[in-house]
PDB file of C-alpha atoms in Angstrom:
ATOM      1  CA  UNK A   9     -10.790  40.664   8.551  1.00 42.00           C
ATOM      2  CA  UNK A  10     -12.025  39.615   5.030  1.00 46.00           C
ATOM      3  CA  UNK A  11      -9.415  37.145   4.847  1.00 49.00           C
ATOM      4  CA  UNK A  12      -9.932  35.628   8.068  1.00 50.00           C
ATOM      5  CA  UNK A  13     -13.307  35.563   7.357  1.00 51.00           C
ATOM      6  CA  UNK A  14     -12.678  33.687   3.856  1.00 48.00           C
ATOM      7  CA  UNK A  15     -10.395  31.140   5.419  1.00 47.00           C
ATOM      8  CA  UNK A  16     -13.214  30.163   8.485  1.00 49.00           C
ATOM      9  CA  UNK A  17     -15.568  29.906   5.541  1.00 48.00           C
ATOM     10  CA  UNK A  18     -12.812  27.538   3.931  1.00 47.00           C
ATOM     11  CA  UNK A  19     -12.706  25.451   6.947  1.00 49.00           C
ATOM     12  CA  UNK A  20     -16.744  24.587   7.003  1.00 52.00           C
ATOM     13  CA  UNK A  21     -17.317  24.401   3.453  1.00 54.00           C
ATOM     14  CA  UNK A  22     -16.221  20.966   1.994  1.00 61.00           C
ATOM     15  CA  UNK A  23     -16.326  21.950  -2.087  1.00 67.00           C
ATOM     16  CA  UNK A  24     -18.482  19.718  -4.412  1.00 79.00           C
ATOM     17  CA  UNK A  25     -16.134  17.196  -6.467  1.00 82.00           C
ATOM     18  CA  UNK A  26     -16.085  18.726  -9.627  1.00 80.00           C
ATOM     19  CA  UNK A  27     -14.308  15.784 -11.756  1.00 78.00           C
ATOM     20  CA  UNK A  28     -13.946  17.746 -15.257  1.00 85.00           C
ATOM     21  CA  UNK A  29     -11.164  20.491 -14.579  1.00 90.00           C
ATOM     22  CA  UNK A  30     -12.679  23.807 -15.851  1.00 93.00           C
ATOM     23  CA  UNK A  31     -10.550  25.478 -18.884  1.00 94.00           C
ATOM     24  CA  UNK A  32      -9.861  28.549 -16.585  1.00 96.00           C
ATOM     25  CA  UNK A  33      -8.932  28.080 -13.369  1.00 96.00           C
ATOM     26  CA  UNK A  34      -8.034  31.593 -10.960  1.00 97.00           C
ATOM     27  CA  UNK A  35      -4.261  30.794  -9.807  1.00 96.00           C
ATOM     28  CA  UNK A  36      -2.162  32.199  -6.559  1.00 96.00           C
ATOM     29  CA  UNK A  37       1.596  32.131  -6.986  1.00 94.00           C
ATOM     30  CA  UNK A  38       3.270  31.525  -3.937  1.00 91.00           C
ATOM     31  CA  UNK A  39       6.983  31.803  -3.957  1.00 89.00           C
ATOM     32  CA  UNK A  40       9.281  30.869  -1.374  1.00 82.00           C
ATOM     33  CA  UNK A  41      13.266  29.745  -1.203  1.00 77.00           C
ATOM     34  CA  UNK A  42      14.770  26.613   0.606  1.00 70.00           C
ATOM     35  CA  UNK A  43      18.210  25.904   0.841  1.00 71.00           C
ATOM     36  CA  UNK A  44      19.281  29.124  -1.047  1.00 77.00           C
ATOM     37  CA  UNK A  45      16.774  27.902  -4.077  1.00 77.00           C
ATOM     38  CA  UNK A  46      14.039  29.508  -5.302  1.00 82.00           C
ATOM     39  CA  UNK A  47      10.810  27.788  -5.843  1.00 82.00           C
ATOM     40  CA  UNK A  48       7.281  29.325  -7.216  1.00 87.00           C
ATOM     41  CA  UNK A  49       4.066  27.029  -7.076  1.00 90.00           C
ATOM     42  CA  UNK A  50       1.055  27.927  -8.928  1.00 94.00           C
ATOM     43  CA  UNK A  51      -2.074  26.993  -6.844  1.00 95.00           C
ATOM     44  CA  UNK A  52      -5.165  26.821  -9.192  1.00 96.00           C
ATOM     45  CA  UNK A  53      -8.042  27.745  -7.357  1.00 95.00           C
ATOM     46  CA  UNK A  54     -11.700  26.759  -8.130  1.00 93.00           C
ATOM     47  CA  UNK A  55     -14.522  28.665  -6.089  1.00 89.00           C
ATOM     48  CA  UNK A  56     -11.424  30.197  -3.808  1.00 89.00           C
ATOM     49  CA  UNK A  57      -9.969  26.452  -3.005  1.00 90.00           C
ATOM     50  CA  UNK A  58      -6.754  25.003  -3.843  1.00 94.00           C
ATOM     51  CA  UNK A  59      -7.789  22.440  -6.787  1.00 94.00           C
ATOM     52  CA  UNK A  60      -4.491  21.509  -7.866  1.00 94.00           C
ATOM     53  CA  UNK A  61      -0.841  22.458  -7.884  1.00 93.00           C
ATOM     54  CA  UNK A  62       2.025  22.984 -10.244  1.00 89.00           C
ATOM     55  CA  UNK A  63       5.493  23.786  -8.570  1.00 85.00           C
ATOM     56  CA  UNK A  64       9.198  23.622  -9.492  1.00 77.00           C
ATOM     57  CA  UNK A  65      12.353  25.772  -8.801  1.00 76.00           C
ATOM     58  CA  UNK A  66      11.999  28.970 -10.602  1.00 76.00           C
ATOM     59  CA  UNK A  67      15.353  30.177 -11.620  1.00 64.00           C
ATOM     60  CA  UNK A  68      15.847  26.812 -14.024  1.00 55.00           C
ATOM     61  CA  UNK A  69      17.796  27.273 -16.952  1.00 63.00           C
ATOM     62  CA  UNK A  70      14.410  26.613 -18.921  1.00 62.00           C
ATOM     63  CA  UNK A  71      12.295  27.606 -15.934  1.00 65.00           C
ATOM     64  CA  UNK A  72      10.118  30.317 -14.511  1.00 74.00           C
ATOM     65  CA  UNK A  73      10.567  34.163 -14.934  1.00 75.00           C
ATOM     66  CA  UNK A  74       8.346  36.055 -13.415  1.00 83.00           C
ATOM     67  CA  UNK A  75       8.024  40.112 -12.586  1.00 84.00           C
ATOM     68  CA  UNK A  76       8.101  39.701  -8.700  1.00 85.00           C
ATOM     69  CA  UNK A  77       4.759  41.708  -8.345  1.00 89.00           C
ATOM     70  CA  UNK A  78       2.660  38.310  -9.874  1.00 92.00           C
ATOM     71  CA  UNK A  79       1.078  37.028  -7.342  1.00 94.00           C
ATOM     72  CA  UNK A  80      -2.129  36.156  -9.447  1.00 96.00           C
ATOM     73  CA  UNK A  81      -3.141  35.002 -12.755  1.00 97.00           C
ATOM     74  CA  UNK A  82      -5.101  31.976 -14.480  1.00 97.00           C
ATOM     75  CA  UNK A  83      -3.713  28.682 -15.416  1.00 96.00           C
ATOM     76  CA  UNK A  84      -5.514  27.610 -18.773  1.00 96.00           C
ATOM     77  CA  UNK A  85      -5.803  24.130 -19.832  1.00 94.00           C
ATOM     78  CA  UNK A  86      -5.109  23.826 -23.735  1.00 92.00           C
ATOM     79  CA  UNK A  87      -5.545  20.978 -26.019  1.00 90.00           C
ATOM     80  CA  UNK A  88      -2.480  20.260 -28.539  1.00 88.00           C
ATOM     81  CA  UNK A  89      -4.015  18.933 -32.006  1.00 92.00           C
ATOM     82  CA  UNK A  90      -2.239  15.850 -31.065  1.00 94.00           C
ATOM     83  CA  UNK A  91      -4.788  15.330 -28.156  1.00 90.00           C
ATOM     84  CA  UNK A  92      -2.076  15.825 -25.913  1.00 89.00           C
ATOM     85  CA  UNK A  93      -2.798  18.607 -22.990  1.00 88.00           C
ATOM     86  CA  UNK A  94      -1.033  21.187 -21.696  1.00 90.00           C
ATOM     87  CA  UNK A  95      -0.847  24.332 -18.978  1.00 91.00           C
ATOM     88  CA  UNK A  96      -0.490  27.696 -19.613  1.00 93.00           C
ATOM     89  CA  UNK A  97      -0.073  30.574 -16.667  1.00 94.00           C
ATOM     90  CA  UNK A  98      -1.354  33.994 -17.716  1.00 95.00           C
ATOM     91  CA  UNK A  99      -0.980  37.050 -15.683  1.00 95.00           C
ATOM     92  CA  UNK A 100      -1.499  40.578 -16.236  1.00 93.00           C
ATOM     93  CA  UNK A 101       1.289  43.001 -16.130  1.00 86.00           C
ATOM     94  CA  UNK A 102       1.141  46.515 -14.320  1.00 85.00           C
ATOM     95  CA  UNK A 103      -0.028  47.928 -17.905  1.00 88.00           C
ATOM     96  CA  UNK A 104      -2.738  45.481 -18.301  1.00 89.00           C
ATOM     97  CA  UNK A 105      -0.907  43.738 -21.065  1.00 92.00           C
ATOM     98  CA  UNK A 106      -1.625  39.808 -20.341  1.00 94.00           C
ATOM     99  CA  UNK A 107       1.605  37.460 -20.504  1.00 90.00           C
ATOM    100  CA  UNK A 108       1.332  34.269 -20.674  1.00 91.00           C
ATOM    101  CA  UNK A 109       3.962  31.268 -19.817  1.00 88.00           C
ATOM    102  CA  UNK A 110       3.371  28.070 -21.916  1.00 87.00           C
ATOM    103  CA  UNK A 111       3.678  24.662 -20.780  1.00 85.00           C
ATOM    104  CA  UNK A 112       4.348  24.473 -17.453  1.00 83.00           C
ATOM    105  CA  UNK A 113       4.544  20.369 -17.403  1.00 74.00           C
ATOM    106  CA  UNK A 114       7.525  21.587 -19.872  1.00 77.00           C
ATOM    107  CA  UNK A 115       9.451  23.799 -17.471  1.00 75.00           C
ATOM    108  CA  UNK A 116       9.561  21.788 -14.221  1.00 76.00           C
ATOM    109  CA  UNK A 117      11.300  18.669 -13.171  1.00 76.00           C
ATOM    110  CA  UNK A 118       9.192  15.623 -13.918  1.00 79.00           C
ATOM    111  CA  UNK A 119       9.963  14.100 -11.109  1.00 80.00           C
ATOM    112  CA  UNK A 120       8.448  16.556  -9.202  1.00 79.00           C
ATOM    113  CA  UNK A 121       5.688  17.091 -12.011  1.00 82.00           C
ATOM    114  CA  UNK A 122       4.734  13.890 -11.175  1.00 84.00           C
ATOM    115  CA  UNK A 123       4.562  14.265  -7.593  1.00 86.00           C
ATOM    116  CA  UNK A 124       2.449  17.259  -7.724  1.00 88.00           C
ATOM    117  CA  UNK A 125       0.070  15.813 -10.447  1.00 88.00           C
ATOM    118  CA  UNK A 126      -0.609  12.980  -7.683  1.00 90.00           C
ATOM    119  CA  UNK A 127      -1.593  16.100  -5.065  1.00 93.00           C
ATOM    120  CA  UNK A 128      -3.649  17.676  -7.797  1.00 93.00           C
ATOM    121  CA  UNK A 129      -5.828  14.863  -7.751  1.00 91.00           C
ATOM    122  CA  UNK A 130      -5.900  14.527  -3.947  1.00 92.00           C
ATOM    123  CA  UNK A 131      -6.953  18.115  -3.868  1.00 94.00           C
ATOM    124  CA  UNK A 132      -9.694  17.606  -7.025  1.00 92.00           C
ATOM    125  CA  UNK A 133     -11.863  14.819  -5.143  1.00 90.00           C
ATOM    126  CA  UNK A 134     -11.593  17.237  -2.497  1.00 89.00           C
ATOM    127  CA  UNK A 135      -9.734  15.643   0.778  1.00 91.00           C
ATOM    128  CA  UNK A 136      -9.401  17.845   3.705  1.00 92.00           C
ATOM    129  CA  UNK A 137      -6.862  20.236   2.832  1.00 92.00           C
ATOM    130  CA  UNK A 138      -5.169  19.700   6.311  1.00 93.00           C
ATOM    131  CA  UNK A 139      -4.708  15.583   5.092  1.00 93.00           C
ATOM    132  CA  UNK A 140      -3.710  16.696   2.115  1.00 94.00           C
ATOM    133  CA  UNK A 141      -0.839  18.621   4.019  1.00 93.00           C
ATOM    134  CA  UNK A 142      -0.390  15.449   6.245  1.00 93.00           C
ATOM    135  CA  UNK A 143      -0.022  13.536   3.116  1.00 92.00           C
ATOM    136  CA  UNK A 144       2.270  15.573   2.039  1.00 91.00           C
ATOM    137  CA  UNK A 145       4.409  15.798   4.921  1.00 88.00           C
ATOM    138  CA  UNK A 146       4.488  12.071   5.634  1.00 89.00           C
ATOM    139  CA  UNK A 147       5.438  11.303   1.729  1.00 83.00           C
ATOM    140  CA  UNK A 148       9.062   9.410   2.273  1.00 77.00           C
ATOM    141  CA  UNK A 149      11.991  11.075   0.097  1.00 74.00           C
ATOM    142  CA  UNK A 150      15.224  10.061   0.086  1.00 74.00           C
ATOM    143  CA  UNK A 151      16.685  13.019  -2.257  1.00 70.00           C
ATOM    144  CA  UNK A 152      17.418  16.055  -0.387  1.00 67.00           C
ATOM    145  CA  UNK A 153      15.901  18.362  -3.517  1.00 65.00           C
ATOM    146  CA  UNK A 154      12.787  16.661  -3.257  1.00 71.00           C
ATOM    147  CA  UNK A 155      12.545  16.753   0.430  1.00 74.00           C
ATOM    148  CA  UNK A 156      13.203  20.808   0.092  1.00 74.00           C
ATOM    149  CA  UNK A 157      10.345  20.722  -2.524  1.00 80.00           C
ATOM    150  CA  UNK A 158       8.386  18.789  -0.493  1.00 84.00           C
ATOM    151  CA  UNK A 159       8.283  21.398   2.568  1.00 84.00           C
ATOM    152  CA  UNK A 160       7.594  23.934  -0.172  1.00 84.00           C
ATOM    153  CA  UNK A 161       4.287  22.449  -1.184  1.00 90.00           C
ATOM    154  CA  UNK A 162       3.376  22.181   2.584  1.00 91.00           C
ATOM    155  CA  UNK A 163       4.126  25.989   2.850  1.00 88.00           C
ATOM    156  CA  UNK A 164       1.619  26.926  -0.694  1.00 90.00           C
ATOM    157  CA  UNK A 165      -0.945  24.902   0.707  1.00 94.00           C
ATOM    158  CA  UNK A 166      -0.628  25.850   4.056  1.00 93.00           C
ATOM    159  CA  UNK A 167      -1.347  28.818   3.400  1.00 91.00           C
ATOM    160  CA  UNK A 168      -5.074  28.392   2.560  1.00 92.00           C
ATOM    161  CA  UNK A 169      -5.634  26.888   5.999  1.00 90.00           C
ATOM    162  CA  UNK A 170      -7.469  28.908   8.333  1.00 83.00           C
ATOM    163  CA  UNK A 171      -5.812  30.729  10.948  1.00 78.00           C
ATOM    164  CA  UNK A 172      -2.563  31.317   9.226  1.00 73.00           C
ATOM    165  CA  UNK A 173      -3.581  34.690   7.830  1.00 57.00           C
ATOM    166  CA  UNK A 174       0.126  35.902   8.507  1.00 45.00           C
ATOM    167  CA  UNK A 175       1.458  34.029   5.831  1.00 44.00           C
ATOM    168  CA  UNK A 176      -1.292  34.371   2.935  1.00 40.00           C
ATOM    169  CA  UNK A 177      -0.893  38.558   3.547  1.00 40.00           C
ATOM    170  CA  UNK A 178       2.864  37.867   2.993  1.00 41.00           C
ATOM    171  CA  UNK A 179       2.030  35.662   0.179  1.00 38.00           C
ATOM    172  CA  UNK A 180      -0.706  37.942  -1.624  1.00 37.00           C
ATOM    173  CA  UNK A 181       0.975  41.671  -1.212  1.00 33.00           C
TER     174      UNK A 181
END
């Protein structure tokens, strides 16, 4: 019932445009497969709604290894001396030992980098989360990968809509 409750809230409350990405953001990972691939999205989360979105196939020769029981952590934004920025994922292990995965612009595809940087900022100023699904959904691909990747990021986000409490207990446990 919590959840449900949560995700009804979700669907009244239209979050305050917060501009200046905090340092710490609270993070879901959602993982699912398409076409035999795995995928894993990080969903940063700012007062419990999806702010912005980093996703990529997980099993990449420089990708994404992660202990299947992380479902949670932070995403940390970090300043290189060069000015540059990066993101971090941390998550806590079973022992309470924090790991944390550096540079995730670094491990994914750019292309798709790219894509989900432009649905990060859809999702910072705050648009409907169902037209940011649309969006999604109507965005024209013509490489098969990137359509698969595509349907991904409508299943993360998804997810957060309410009424589909199915899914986010199949996400979270």
């Amino acid at each position: 019932m919590e959840g449900n409750n949560k995700k009804e809230s979700l669907q009244s409350y239209r979050p305050e445009v917060v501009e200046v990405r905090p340092q710490v953001l609270e993070c879901d990972v959602v993982r699912f497969q398409n076409n035999k691939e795995k995928w894993v999205a990080f969903v940063g989360l700012l007062d419990g709604y999806p702010y912005e979105i980093f996703t990529g196939l997980q099993d990449d020769e420089e990708g994404i290894v992660l202990p299947k029981t992380v479902t949670r952590g932070k995403i940390i934004k970090q300043v290189n001396p060069d000015g540059t920025k990066r993101y971090d994922f941390q998550f806590e292990n079973k022992r309470g030992y924090k790991t944390t995965v550096e540079g995730l612009s670094e491990k994914f595809n750019p292309e798709y980098w790219n894509y989900a940087k432009l649905i990060s900022g859809v999702l910072r100023y705050r648009m409907p989360l169902e037209h940011v699904i649309r969006l999604v959904a109507s965005l024209s691909l013509k490489d098969e990968s990137i359509n698969t990747w595509k349907v991904g990021v409508e299943r993360a986000l998804k997810k957060y809509l309410p009424g589909n409490s199915d899914d986010q207990e199949e996400t979270q446990e």
